[in-house]
């Protein structure tokens, strides 16, 4: 069955970097586009970034553009989010999710918590 | 960016009630509208995609409708497991914005 497992979250200071990973199983990741979505404590969902199945097309939310980089390694069925220059407002649970028709997100990981605090 | 506005922000209802949640887009998004359910401490789950297509395995008491800028998610007869937060998301154009969520609580 489809399974997505995020890792790499933690507590970091403002200005630090962190790299999140998302390990996919149960499907051929090269057939699907993927996204990162985050949720600040007690807040709603915020779409962060998208990467097309081959990795050729990438989009970012304005709030992370220039600081975050999405990538994927289809040979390892893995998705990544490199986060640089972290700010307190980046504190959130970060989810990876698989995209399907209509760009809907049909499978989500359990999330990994990123806390940015001095 | 396309803004998504849900109403109400919270809703109290009883088991067996019929409830409708509304989502409005700031511009025409055709039917690129998806609905998610999220229980506390859990990841969101896709319920409806393309405005009205029910994802496989989702109970038929859930239904989605609308096109253009106005959309609805209806639960025909609330069950105890339906008390959760529901969020809409437009997937017409990036950023793929979400609504602020509607928290459905037990009356």
mmCIF file of C-alpha atoms in Angstrom:
data_model
loop_
_atom_site.group_PDB
_atom_site.id
_atom_site.type_symbol
_atom_site.label_atom_id
_atom_site.label_comp_id
_atom_site.label_asym_id
_atom_site.label_seq_id
_atom_site.Cartn_x
_atom_site.Cartn_y
_atom_site.Cartn_z
ATOM 1 C CA UNK A 1 0.000 0.000 0.000
ATOM 2 C CA UNK A 2 1.012 3.595 -0.493
ATOM 3 C CA UNK A 3 3.110 4.953 2.340
ATOM 4 C CA UNK A 4 4.901 8.269 2.798
ATOM 5 C CA UNK A 5 7.261 8.826 5.709
ATOM 6 C CA UNK A 6 8.799 12.213 6.448
ATOM 7 C CA UNK A 7 11.939 12.713 8.475
ATOM 8 C CA UNK A 8 14.476 15.397 9.271
ATOM 9 C CA UNK A 9 12.449 17.764 11.406
ATOM 10 C CA UNK A 10 13.718 19.209 14.652
ATOM 11 C CA UNK A 11 14.483 22.287 16.711
ATOM 12 C CA UNK A 12 16.774 24.835 15.076
ATOM 13 C CA UNK A 13 17.709 28.461 15.623
ATOM 14 C CA UNK A 14 16.640 31.269 13.293
ATOM 15 C CA UNK A 15 18.888 31.430 10.255
ATOM 16 C CA UNK A 16 19.729 27.745 10.379
ATOM 17 C CA UNK A 17 19.160 25.127 7.699
ATOM 18 C CA UNK A 18 17.339 21.823 7.703
ATOM 19 C CA UNK A 19 16.717 19.141 5.108
ATOM 20 C CA UNK A 20 13.494 17.191 5.175
ATOM 21 C CA UNK A 21 13.127 13.839 3.464
ATOM 22 C CA UNK A 22 10.066 11.899 2.404
ATOM 23 C CA UNK A 23 10.423 8.202 1.676
ATOM 24 C CA UNK A 24 7.769 6.803 -0.621
ATOM 25 C CA UNK A 25 6.748 3.181 -0.956
ATOM 26 C CA UNK A 26 3.930 1.182 -2.487
ATOM 27 C CA UNK A 27 3.964 3.059 -5.774
ATOM 28 C CA UNK A 28 6.357 4.176 -8.485
ATOM 29 C CA UNK A 29 7.232 7.690 -7.422
ATOM 30 C CA UNK A 30 8.399 8.684 -10.908
ATOM 31 C CA UNK A 31 4.769 8.417 -12.046
ATOM 32 C CA UNK A 32 3.500 11.122 -9.694
ATOM 33 C CA UNK A 33 4.088 14.739 -8.895
ATOM 34 C CA UNK A 34 4.690 15.515 -5.228
ATOM 35 C CA UNK A 35 4.136 18.427 -2.901
ATOM 36 C CA UNK A 36 5.140 19.728 0.500
ATOM 37 C CA UNK A 37 2.450 21.277 2.683
ATOM 38 C CA UNK A 38 2.885 22.717 6.155
ATOM 39 C CA UNK A 39 0.661 23.488 9.102
ATOM 40 C CA UNK A 40 1.689 25.919 11.814
ATOM 41 C CA UNK A 41 0.494 25.054 15.336
ATOM 42 C CA UNK A 42 -3.242 25.603 15.582
ATOM 43 C CA UNK A 43 -3.432 26.986 12.033
ATOM 44 C CA UNK A 44 -4.664 25.878 8.651
ATOM 45 C CA UNK A 45 -2.852 24.120 5.851
ATOM 46 C CA UNK A 46 -0.358 26.030 3.711
ATOM 47 C CA UNK A 47 0.885 24.664 0.403
ATOM 48 C CA UNK A 48 4.678 25.091 0.223
ATOM 49 C CA UNK A 49 6.078 23.544 -2.940
ATOM 50 C CA UNK A 50 5.389 21.248 -5.897
ATOM 51 C CA UNK A 51 7.645 19.134 -8.092
ATOM 52 C CA UNK A 52 6.491 17.432 -11.248
ATOM 53 C CA UNK A 53 7.120 13.700 -11.676
ATOM 54 C CA UNK A 54 10.355 14.097 -13.631
ATOM 55 C CA UNK A 55 11.543 17.010 -11.543
ATOM 56 C CA UNK A 56 11.514 19.420 -14.477
ATOM 57 C CA UNK A 57 8.747 21.682 -13.207
ATOM 58 C CA UNK A 58 8.873 23.211 -9.737
ATOM 59 C CA UNK A 59 6.772 25.792 -7.943
ATOM 60 C CA UNK A 60 7.077 27.494 -4.558
ATOM 61 C CA UNK A 61 4.899 29.577 -2.295
ATOM 62 C CA UNK A 62 6.090 33.176 -2.136
ATOM 63 C CA UNK A 63 6.703 32.749 1.608
ATOM 64 C CA UNK A 64 9.537 30.258 0.962
ATOM 65 C CA UNK A 65 10.767 31.210 -2.490
ATOM 66 C CA UNK A 66 14.518 31.761 -2.516
ATOM 67 C CA UNK A 67 14.978 29.971 0.808
ATOM 68 C CA UNK A 68 13.559 26.490 0.229
ATOM 69 C CA UNK A 69 14.487 24.019 -2.507
ATOM 70 C CA UNK A 70 12.426 20.998 -3.436
ATOM 71 C CA UNK A 71 14.037 18.026 -5.151
ATOM 72 C CA UNK A 72 13.477 14.355 -5.730
ATOM 73 C CA UNK A 73 15.450 11.216 -6.431
ATOM 74 C CA UNK A 74 13.179 8.804 -8.258
ATOM 75 C CA UNK A 75 15.818 6.076 -8.085
ATOM 76 C CA UNK A 76 15.425 6.197 -4.309
ATOM 77 C CA UNK A 77 11.673 6.950 -4.285
ATOM 78 C CA UNK A 78 12.476 9.997 -2.206
ATOM 79 C CA UNK A 79 11.423 13.621 -2.008
ATOM 80 C CA UNK A 80 13.389 16.352 -0.273
ATOM 81 C CA UNK A 81 12.953 19.883 1.006
ATOM 82 C CA UNK A 82 16.087 21.870 1.704
ATOM 83 C CA UNK A 83 15.188 24.734 4.009
ATOM 84 C CA UNK A 84 17.662 27.568 4.467
ATOM 85 C CA UNK A 85 17.507 30.849 6.390
ATOM 86 C CA UNK A 86 14.776 29.477 8.616
ATOM 87 C CA UNK A 87 12.511 31.904 10.438
ATOM 88 C CA UNK A 88 10.222 31.576 13.430
ATOM 89 C CA UNK A 89 7.239 31.686 11.068
ATOM 90 C CA UNK A 90 8.471 28.507 9.370
ATOM 91 C CA UNK A 91 7.604 26.579 12.537
ATOM 92 C CA UNK A 92 5.098 23.939 11.466
ATOM 93 C CA UNK A 93 4.406 20.315 10.826
ATOM 94 C CA UNK A 94 5.614 19.590 7.306
ATOM 95 C CA UNK A 95 3.776 16.996 5.245
ATOM 96 C CA UNK A 96 4.733 15.457 1.947
ATOM 97 C CA UNK A 97 1.863 14.402 -0.271
ATOM 98 C CA UNK A 98 1.330 12.624 -3.559
ATOM 99 C CA UNK A 99 -0.502 14.373 -6.353
ATOM 100 C CA UNK A 100 -3.100 12.778 -8.597
ATOM 101 C CA UNK A 101 -5.655 13.914 -11.149
ATOM 102 C CA UNK A 102 -6.916 17.461 -10.689
ATOM 103 C CA UNK A 103 -3.689 18.055 -8.728
ATOM 104 C CA UNK A 104 -5.438 16.685 -5.673
ATOM 105 C CA UNK A 105 -3.264 15.288 -2.884
ATOM 106 C CA UNK A 106 -4.377 11.719 -2.394
ATOM 107 C CA UNK A 107 -1.819 10.358 0.071
ATOM 108 C CA UNK A 108 -0.072 12.221 2.872
ATOM 109 C CA UNK A 109 2.734 11.336 5.226
ATOM 110 C CA UNK A 110 2.338 11.607 8.990
ATOM 111 C CA UNK A 111 4.302 14.853 9.070
ATOM 112 C CA UNK A 112 7.532 16.021 10.670
ATOM 113 C CA UNK A 113 7.706 18.946 13.091
ATOM 114 C CA UNK A 114 10.069 21.816 12.419
ATOM 115 C CA UNK A 115 10.527 24.297 15.244
ATOM 116 C CA UNK A 116 12.512 27.468 14.684
ATOM 117 C CA UNK A 117 13.302 29.192 17.942
ATOM 118 C CA UNK A 118 16.197 30.869 19.656
ATOM 119 C CA UNK B 1 -2.786 34.408 -5.801
ATOM 120 C CA UNK B 2 -6.212 32.766 -5.616
ATOM 121 C CA UNK B 3 -7.817 33.269 -2.221
ATOM 122 C CA UNK B 4 -10.061 30.571 -0.809
ATOM 123 C CA UNK B 5 -12.679 31.504 1.773
ATOM 124 C CA UNK B 6 -14.581 28.871 3.701
ATOM 125 C CA UNK B 7 -17.732 29.349 5.696
ATOM 126 C CA UNK B 8 -18.524 28.827 8.416
ATOM 127 C CA UNK B 9 -15.217 28.686 10.304
ATOM 128 C CA UNK B 10 -16.832 26.421 12.866
ATOM 129 C CA UNK B 11 -20.052 24.510 13.050
ATOM 130 C CA UNK B 12 -21.838 22.604 15.804
ATOM 131 C CA UNK B 13 -24.092 19.772 14.733
ATOM 132 C CA UNK B 14 -25.547 16.509 15.961
ATOM 133 C CA UNK B 15 -25.201 12.943 14.778
ATOM 134 C CA UNK B 16 -27.648 12.438 11.929
ATOM 135 C CA UNK B 17 -27.704 16.088 10.867
ATOM 136 C CA UNK B 18 -27.145 17.212 7.303
ATOM 137 C CA UNK B 19 -24.429 19.861 7.043
ATOM 138 C CA UNK B 20 -23.026 21.922 4.207
ATOM 139 C CA UNK B 21 -19.698 23.745 4.131
ATOM 140 C CA UNK B 22 -19.067 26.424 1.554
ATOM 141 C CA UNK B 23 -15.831 27.410 -0.175
ATOM 142 C CA UNK B 24 -15.498 30.467 -2.384
ATOM 143 C CA UNK B 25 -12.596 31.203 -4.711
ATOM 144 C CA UNK B 26 -11.455 34.722 -5.518
ATOM 145 C CA UNK B 27 -11.480 33.895 -9.225
ATOM 146 C CA UNK B 28 -12.811 31.225 -11.568
ATOM 147 C CA UNK B 29 -11.113 27.898 -10.860
ATOM 148 C CA UNK B 30 -13.380 25.741 -13.057
ATOM 149 C CA UNK B 31 -13.722 22.536 -11.012
ATOM 150 C CA UNK B 32 -10.167 22.383 -9.682
ATOM 151 C CA UNK B 33 -11.380 22.170 -6.117
ATOM 152 C CA UNK B 34 -10.537 19.489 -3.569
ATOM 153 C CA UNK B 35 -11.813 18.766 -0.061
ATOM 154 C CA UNK B 36 -9.829 17.271 2.809
ATOM 155 C CA UNK B 37 -10.753 15.977 6.240
ATOM 156 C CA UNK B 38 -8.337 16.269 9.141
ATOM 157 C CA UNK B 39 -8.776 14.778 12.571
ATOM 158 C CA UNK B 40 -6.747 16.184 15.499
ATOM 159 C CA UNK B 41 -3.115 15.112 15.401
ATOM 160 C CA UNK B 42 -3.540 13.349 12.069
ATOM 161 C CA UNK B 43 -2.623 14.090 8.487
ATOM 162 C CA UNK B 44 -5.333 15.365 6.141
ATOM 163 C CA UNK B 45 -7.236 12.876 4.007
ATOM 164 C CA UNK B 46 -8.578 13.572 0.534
ATOM 165 C CA UNK B 47 -12.365 13.250 0.340
ATOM 166 C CA UNK B 48 -13.400 14.909 -2.924
ATOM 167 C CA UNK B 49 -11.407 15.961 -5.985
ATOM 168 C CA UNK B 50 -12.395 17.844 -9.091
ATOM 169 C CA UNK B 51 -15.169 19.507 -7.084
ATOM 170 C CA UNK B 52 -17.545 16.539 -7.155
ATOM 171 C CA UNK B 53 -15.641 13.272 -7.578
ATOM 172 C CA UNK B 54 -15.687 11.170 -4.447
ATOM 173 C CA UNK B 55 -12.407 9.474 -3.720
ATOM 174 C CA UNK B 56 -12.622 5.688 -3.585
ATOM 175 C CA UNK B 57 -13.444 4.407 -0.114
ATOM 176 C CA UNK B 58 -15.032 7.651 1.053
ATOM 177 C CA UNK B 59 -18.581 7.090 2.339
ATOM 178 C CA UNK B 60 -21.364 8.158 0.008
ATOM 179 C CA UNK B 61 -22.818 10.481 2.652
ATOM 180 C CA UNK B 62 -20.120 12.918 1.529
ATOM 181 C CA UNK B 63 -20.738 14.878 -1.657
ATOM 182 C CA UNK B 64 -19.149 17.855 -3.343
ATOM 183 C CA UNK B 65 -20.557 20.337 -5.806
ATOM 184 C CA UNK B 66 -20.049 23.621 -7.553
ATOM 185 C CA UNK B 67 -17.932 25.132 -10.266
ATOM 186 C CA UNK B 68 -16.360 28.459 -11.087
ATOM 187 C CA UNK B 69 -16.052 30.254 -7.762
ATOM 188 C CA UNK B 70 -18.595 28.647 -5.435
ATOM 189 C CA UNK B 71 -18.330 25.139 -4.028
ATOM 190 C CA UNK B 72 -19.940 23.023 -1.348
ATOM 191 C CA UNK B 73 -19.164 19.944 0.694
ATOM 192 C CA UNK B 74 -22.246 18.244 2.101
ATOM 193 C CA UNK B 75 -22.447 15.460 4.657
ATOM 194 C CA UNK B 76 -25.930 13.991 4.407
ATOM 195 C CA UNK B 77 -26.137 12.312 7.818
ATOM 196 C CA UNK B 78 -23.351 13.048 10.281
ATOM 197 C CA UNK B 79 -21.629 10.132 11.911
ATOM 198 C CA UNK B 80 -19.464 10.343 15.054
ATOM 199 C CA UNK B 81 -16.267 9.886 13.031
ATOM 200 C CA UNK B 82 -17.117 12.912 10.848
ATOM 201 C CA UNK B 83 -16.390 15.447 13.566
ATOM 202 C CA UNK B 84 -13.155 16.919 12.264
ATOM 203 C CA UNK B 85 -11.786 19.915 10.372
ATOM 204 C CA UNK B 86 -12.557 20.230 6.674
ATOM 205 C CA UNK B 87 -10.439 22.232 4.258
ATOM 206 C CA UNK B 88 -10.900 23.107 0.617
ATOM 207 C CA UNK B 89 -7.982 23.589 -1.758
ATOM 208 C CA UNK B 90 -7.841 25.034 -5.230
ATOM 209 C CA UNK B 91 -5.540 23.228 -7.657
ATOM 210 C CA UNK B 92 -6.211 25.464 -10.665
ATOM 211 C CA UNK B 93 -2.983 27.402 -10.351
ATOM 212 C CA UNK B 94 -0.008 27.732 -8.051
ATOM 213 C CA UNK B 95 0.168 28.518 -5.230
ATOM 214 C CA UNK B 96 -2.383 25.775 -4.581
ATOM 215 C CA UNK B 97 -4.083 27.652 -1.773
ATOM 216 C CA UNK B 98 -6.207 26.158 0.988
ATOM 217 C CA UNK B 99 -9.199 27.597 2.729
ATOM 218 C CA UNK B 100 -8.810 28.391 6.415
ATOM 219 C CA UNK B 101 -10.703 25.284 7.462
ATOM 220 C CA UNK B 102 -14.093 24.534 9.004
ATOM 221 C CA UNK B 103 -14.116 22.830 12.379
ATOM 222 C CA UNK B 104 -17.126 20.572 12.754
ATOM 223 C CA UNK B 105 -17.949 19.946 16.388
ATOM 224 C CA UNK B 106 -20.478 17.849 18.233
ATOM 225 C CA UNK B 107 -23.440 19.801 19.568
#
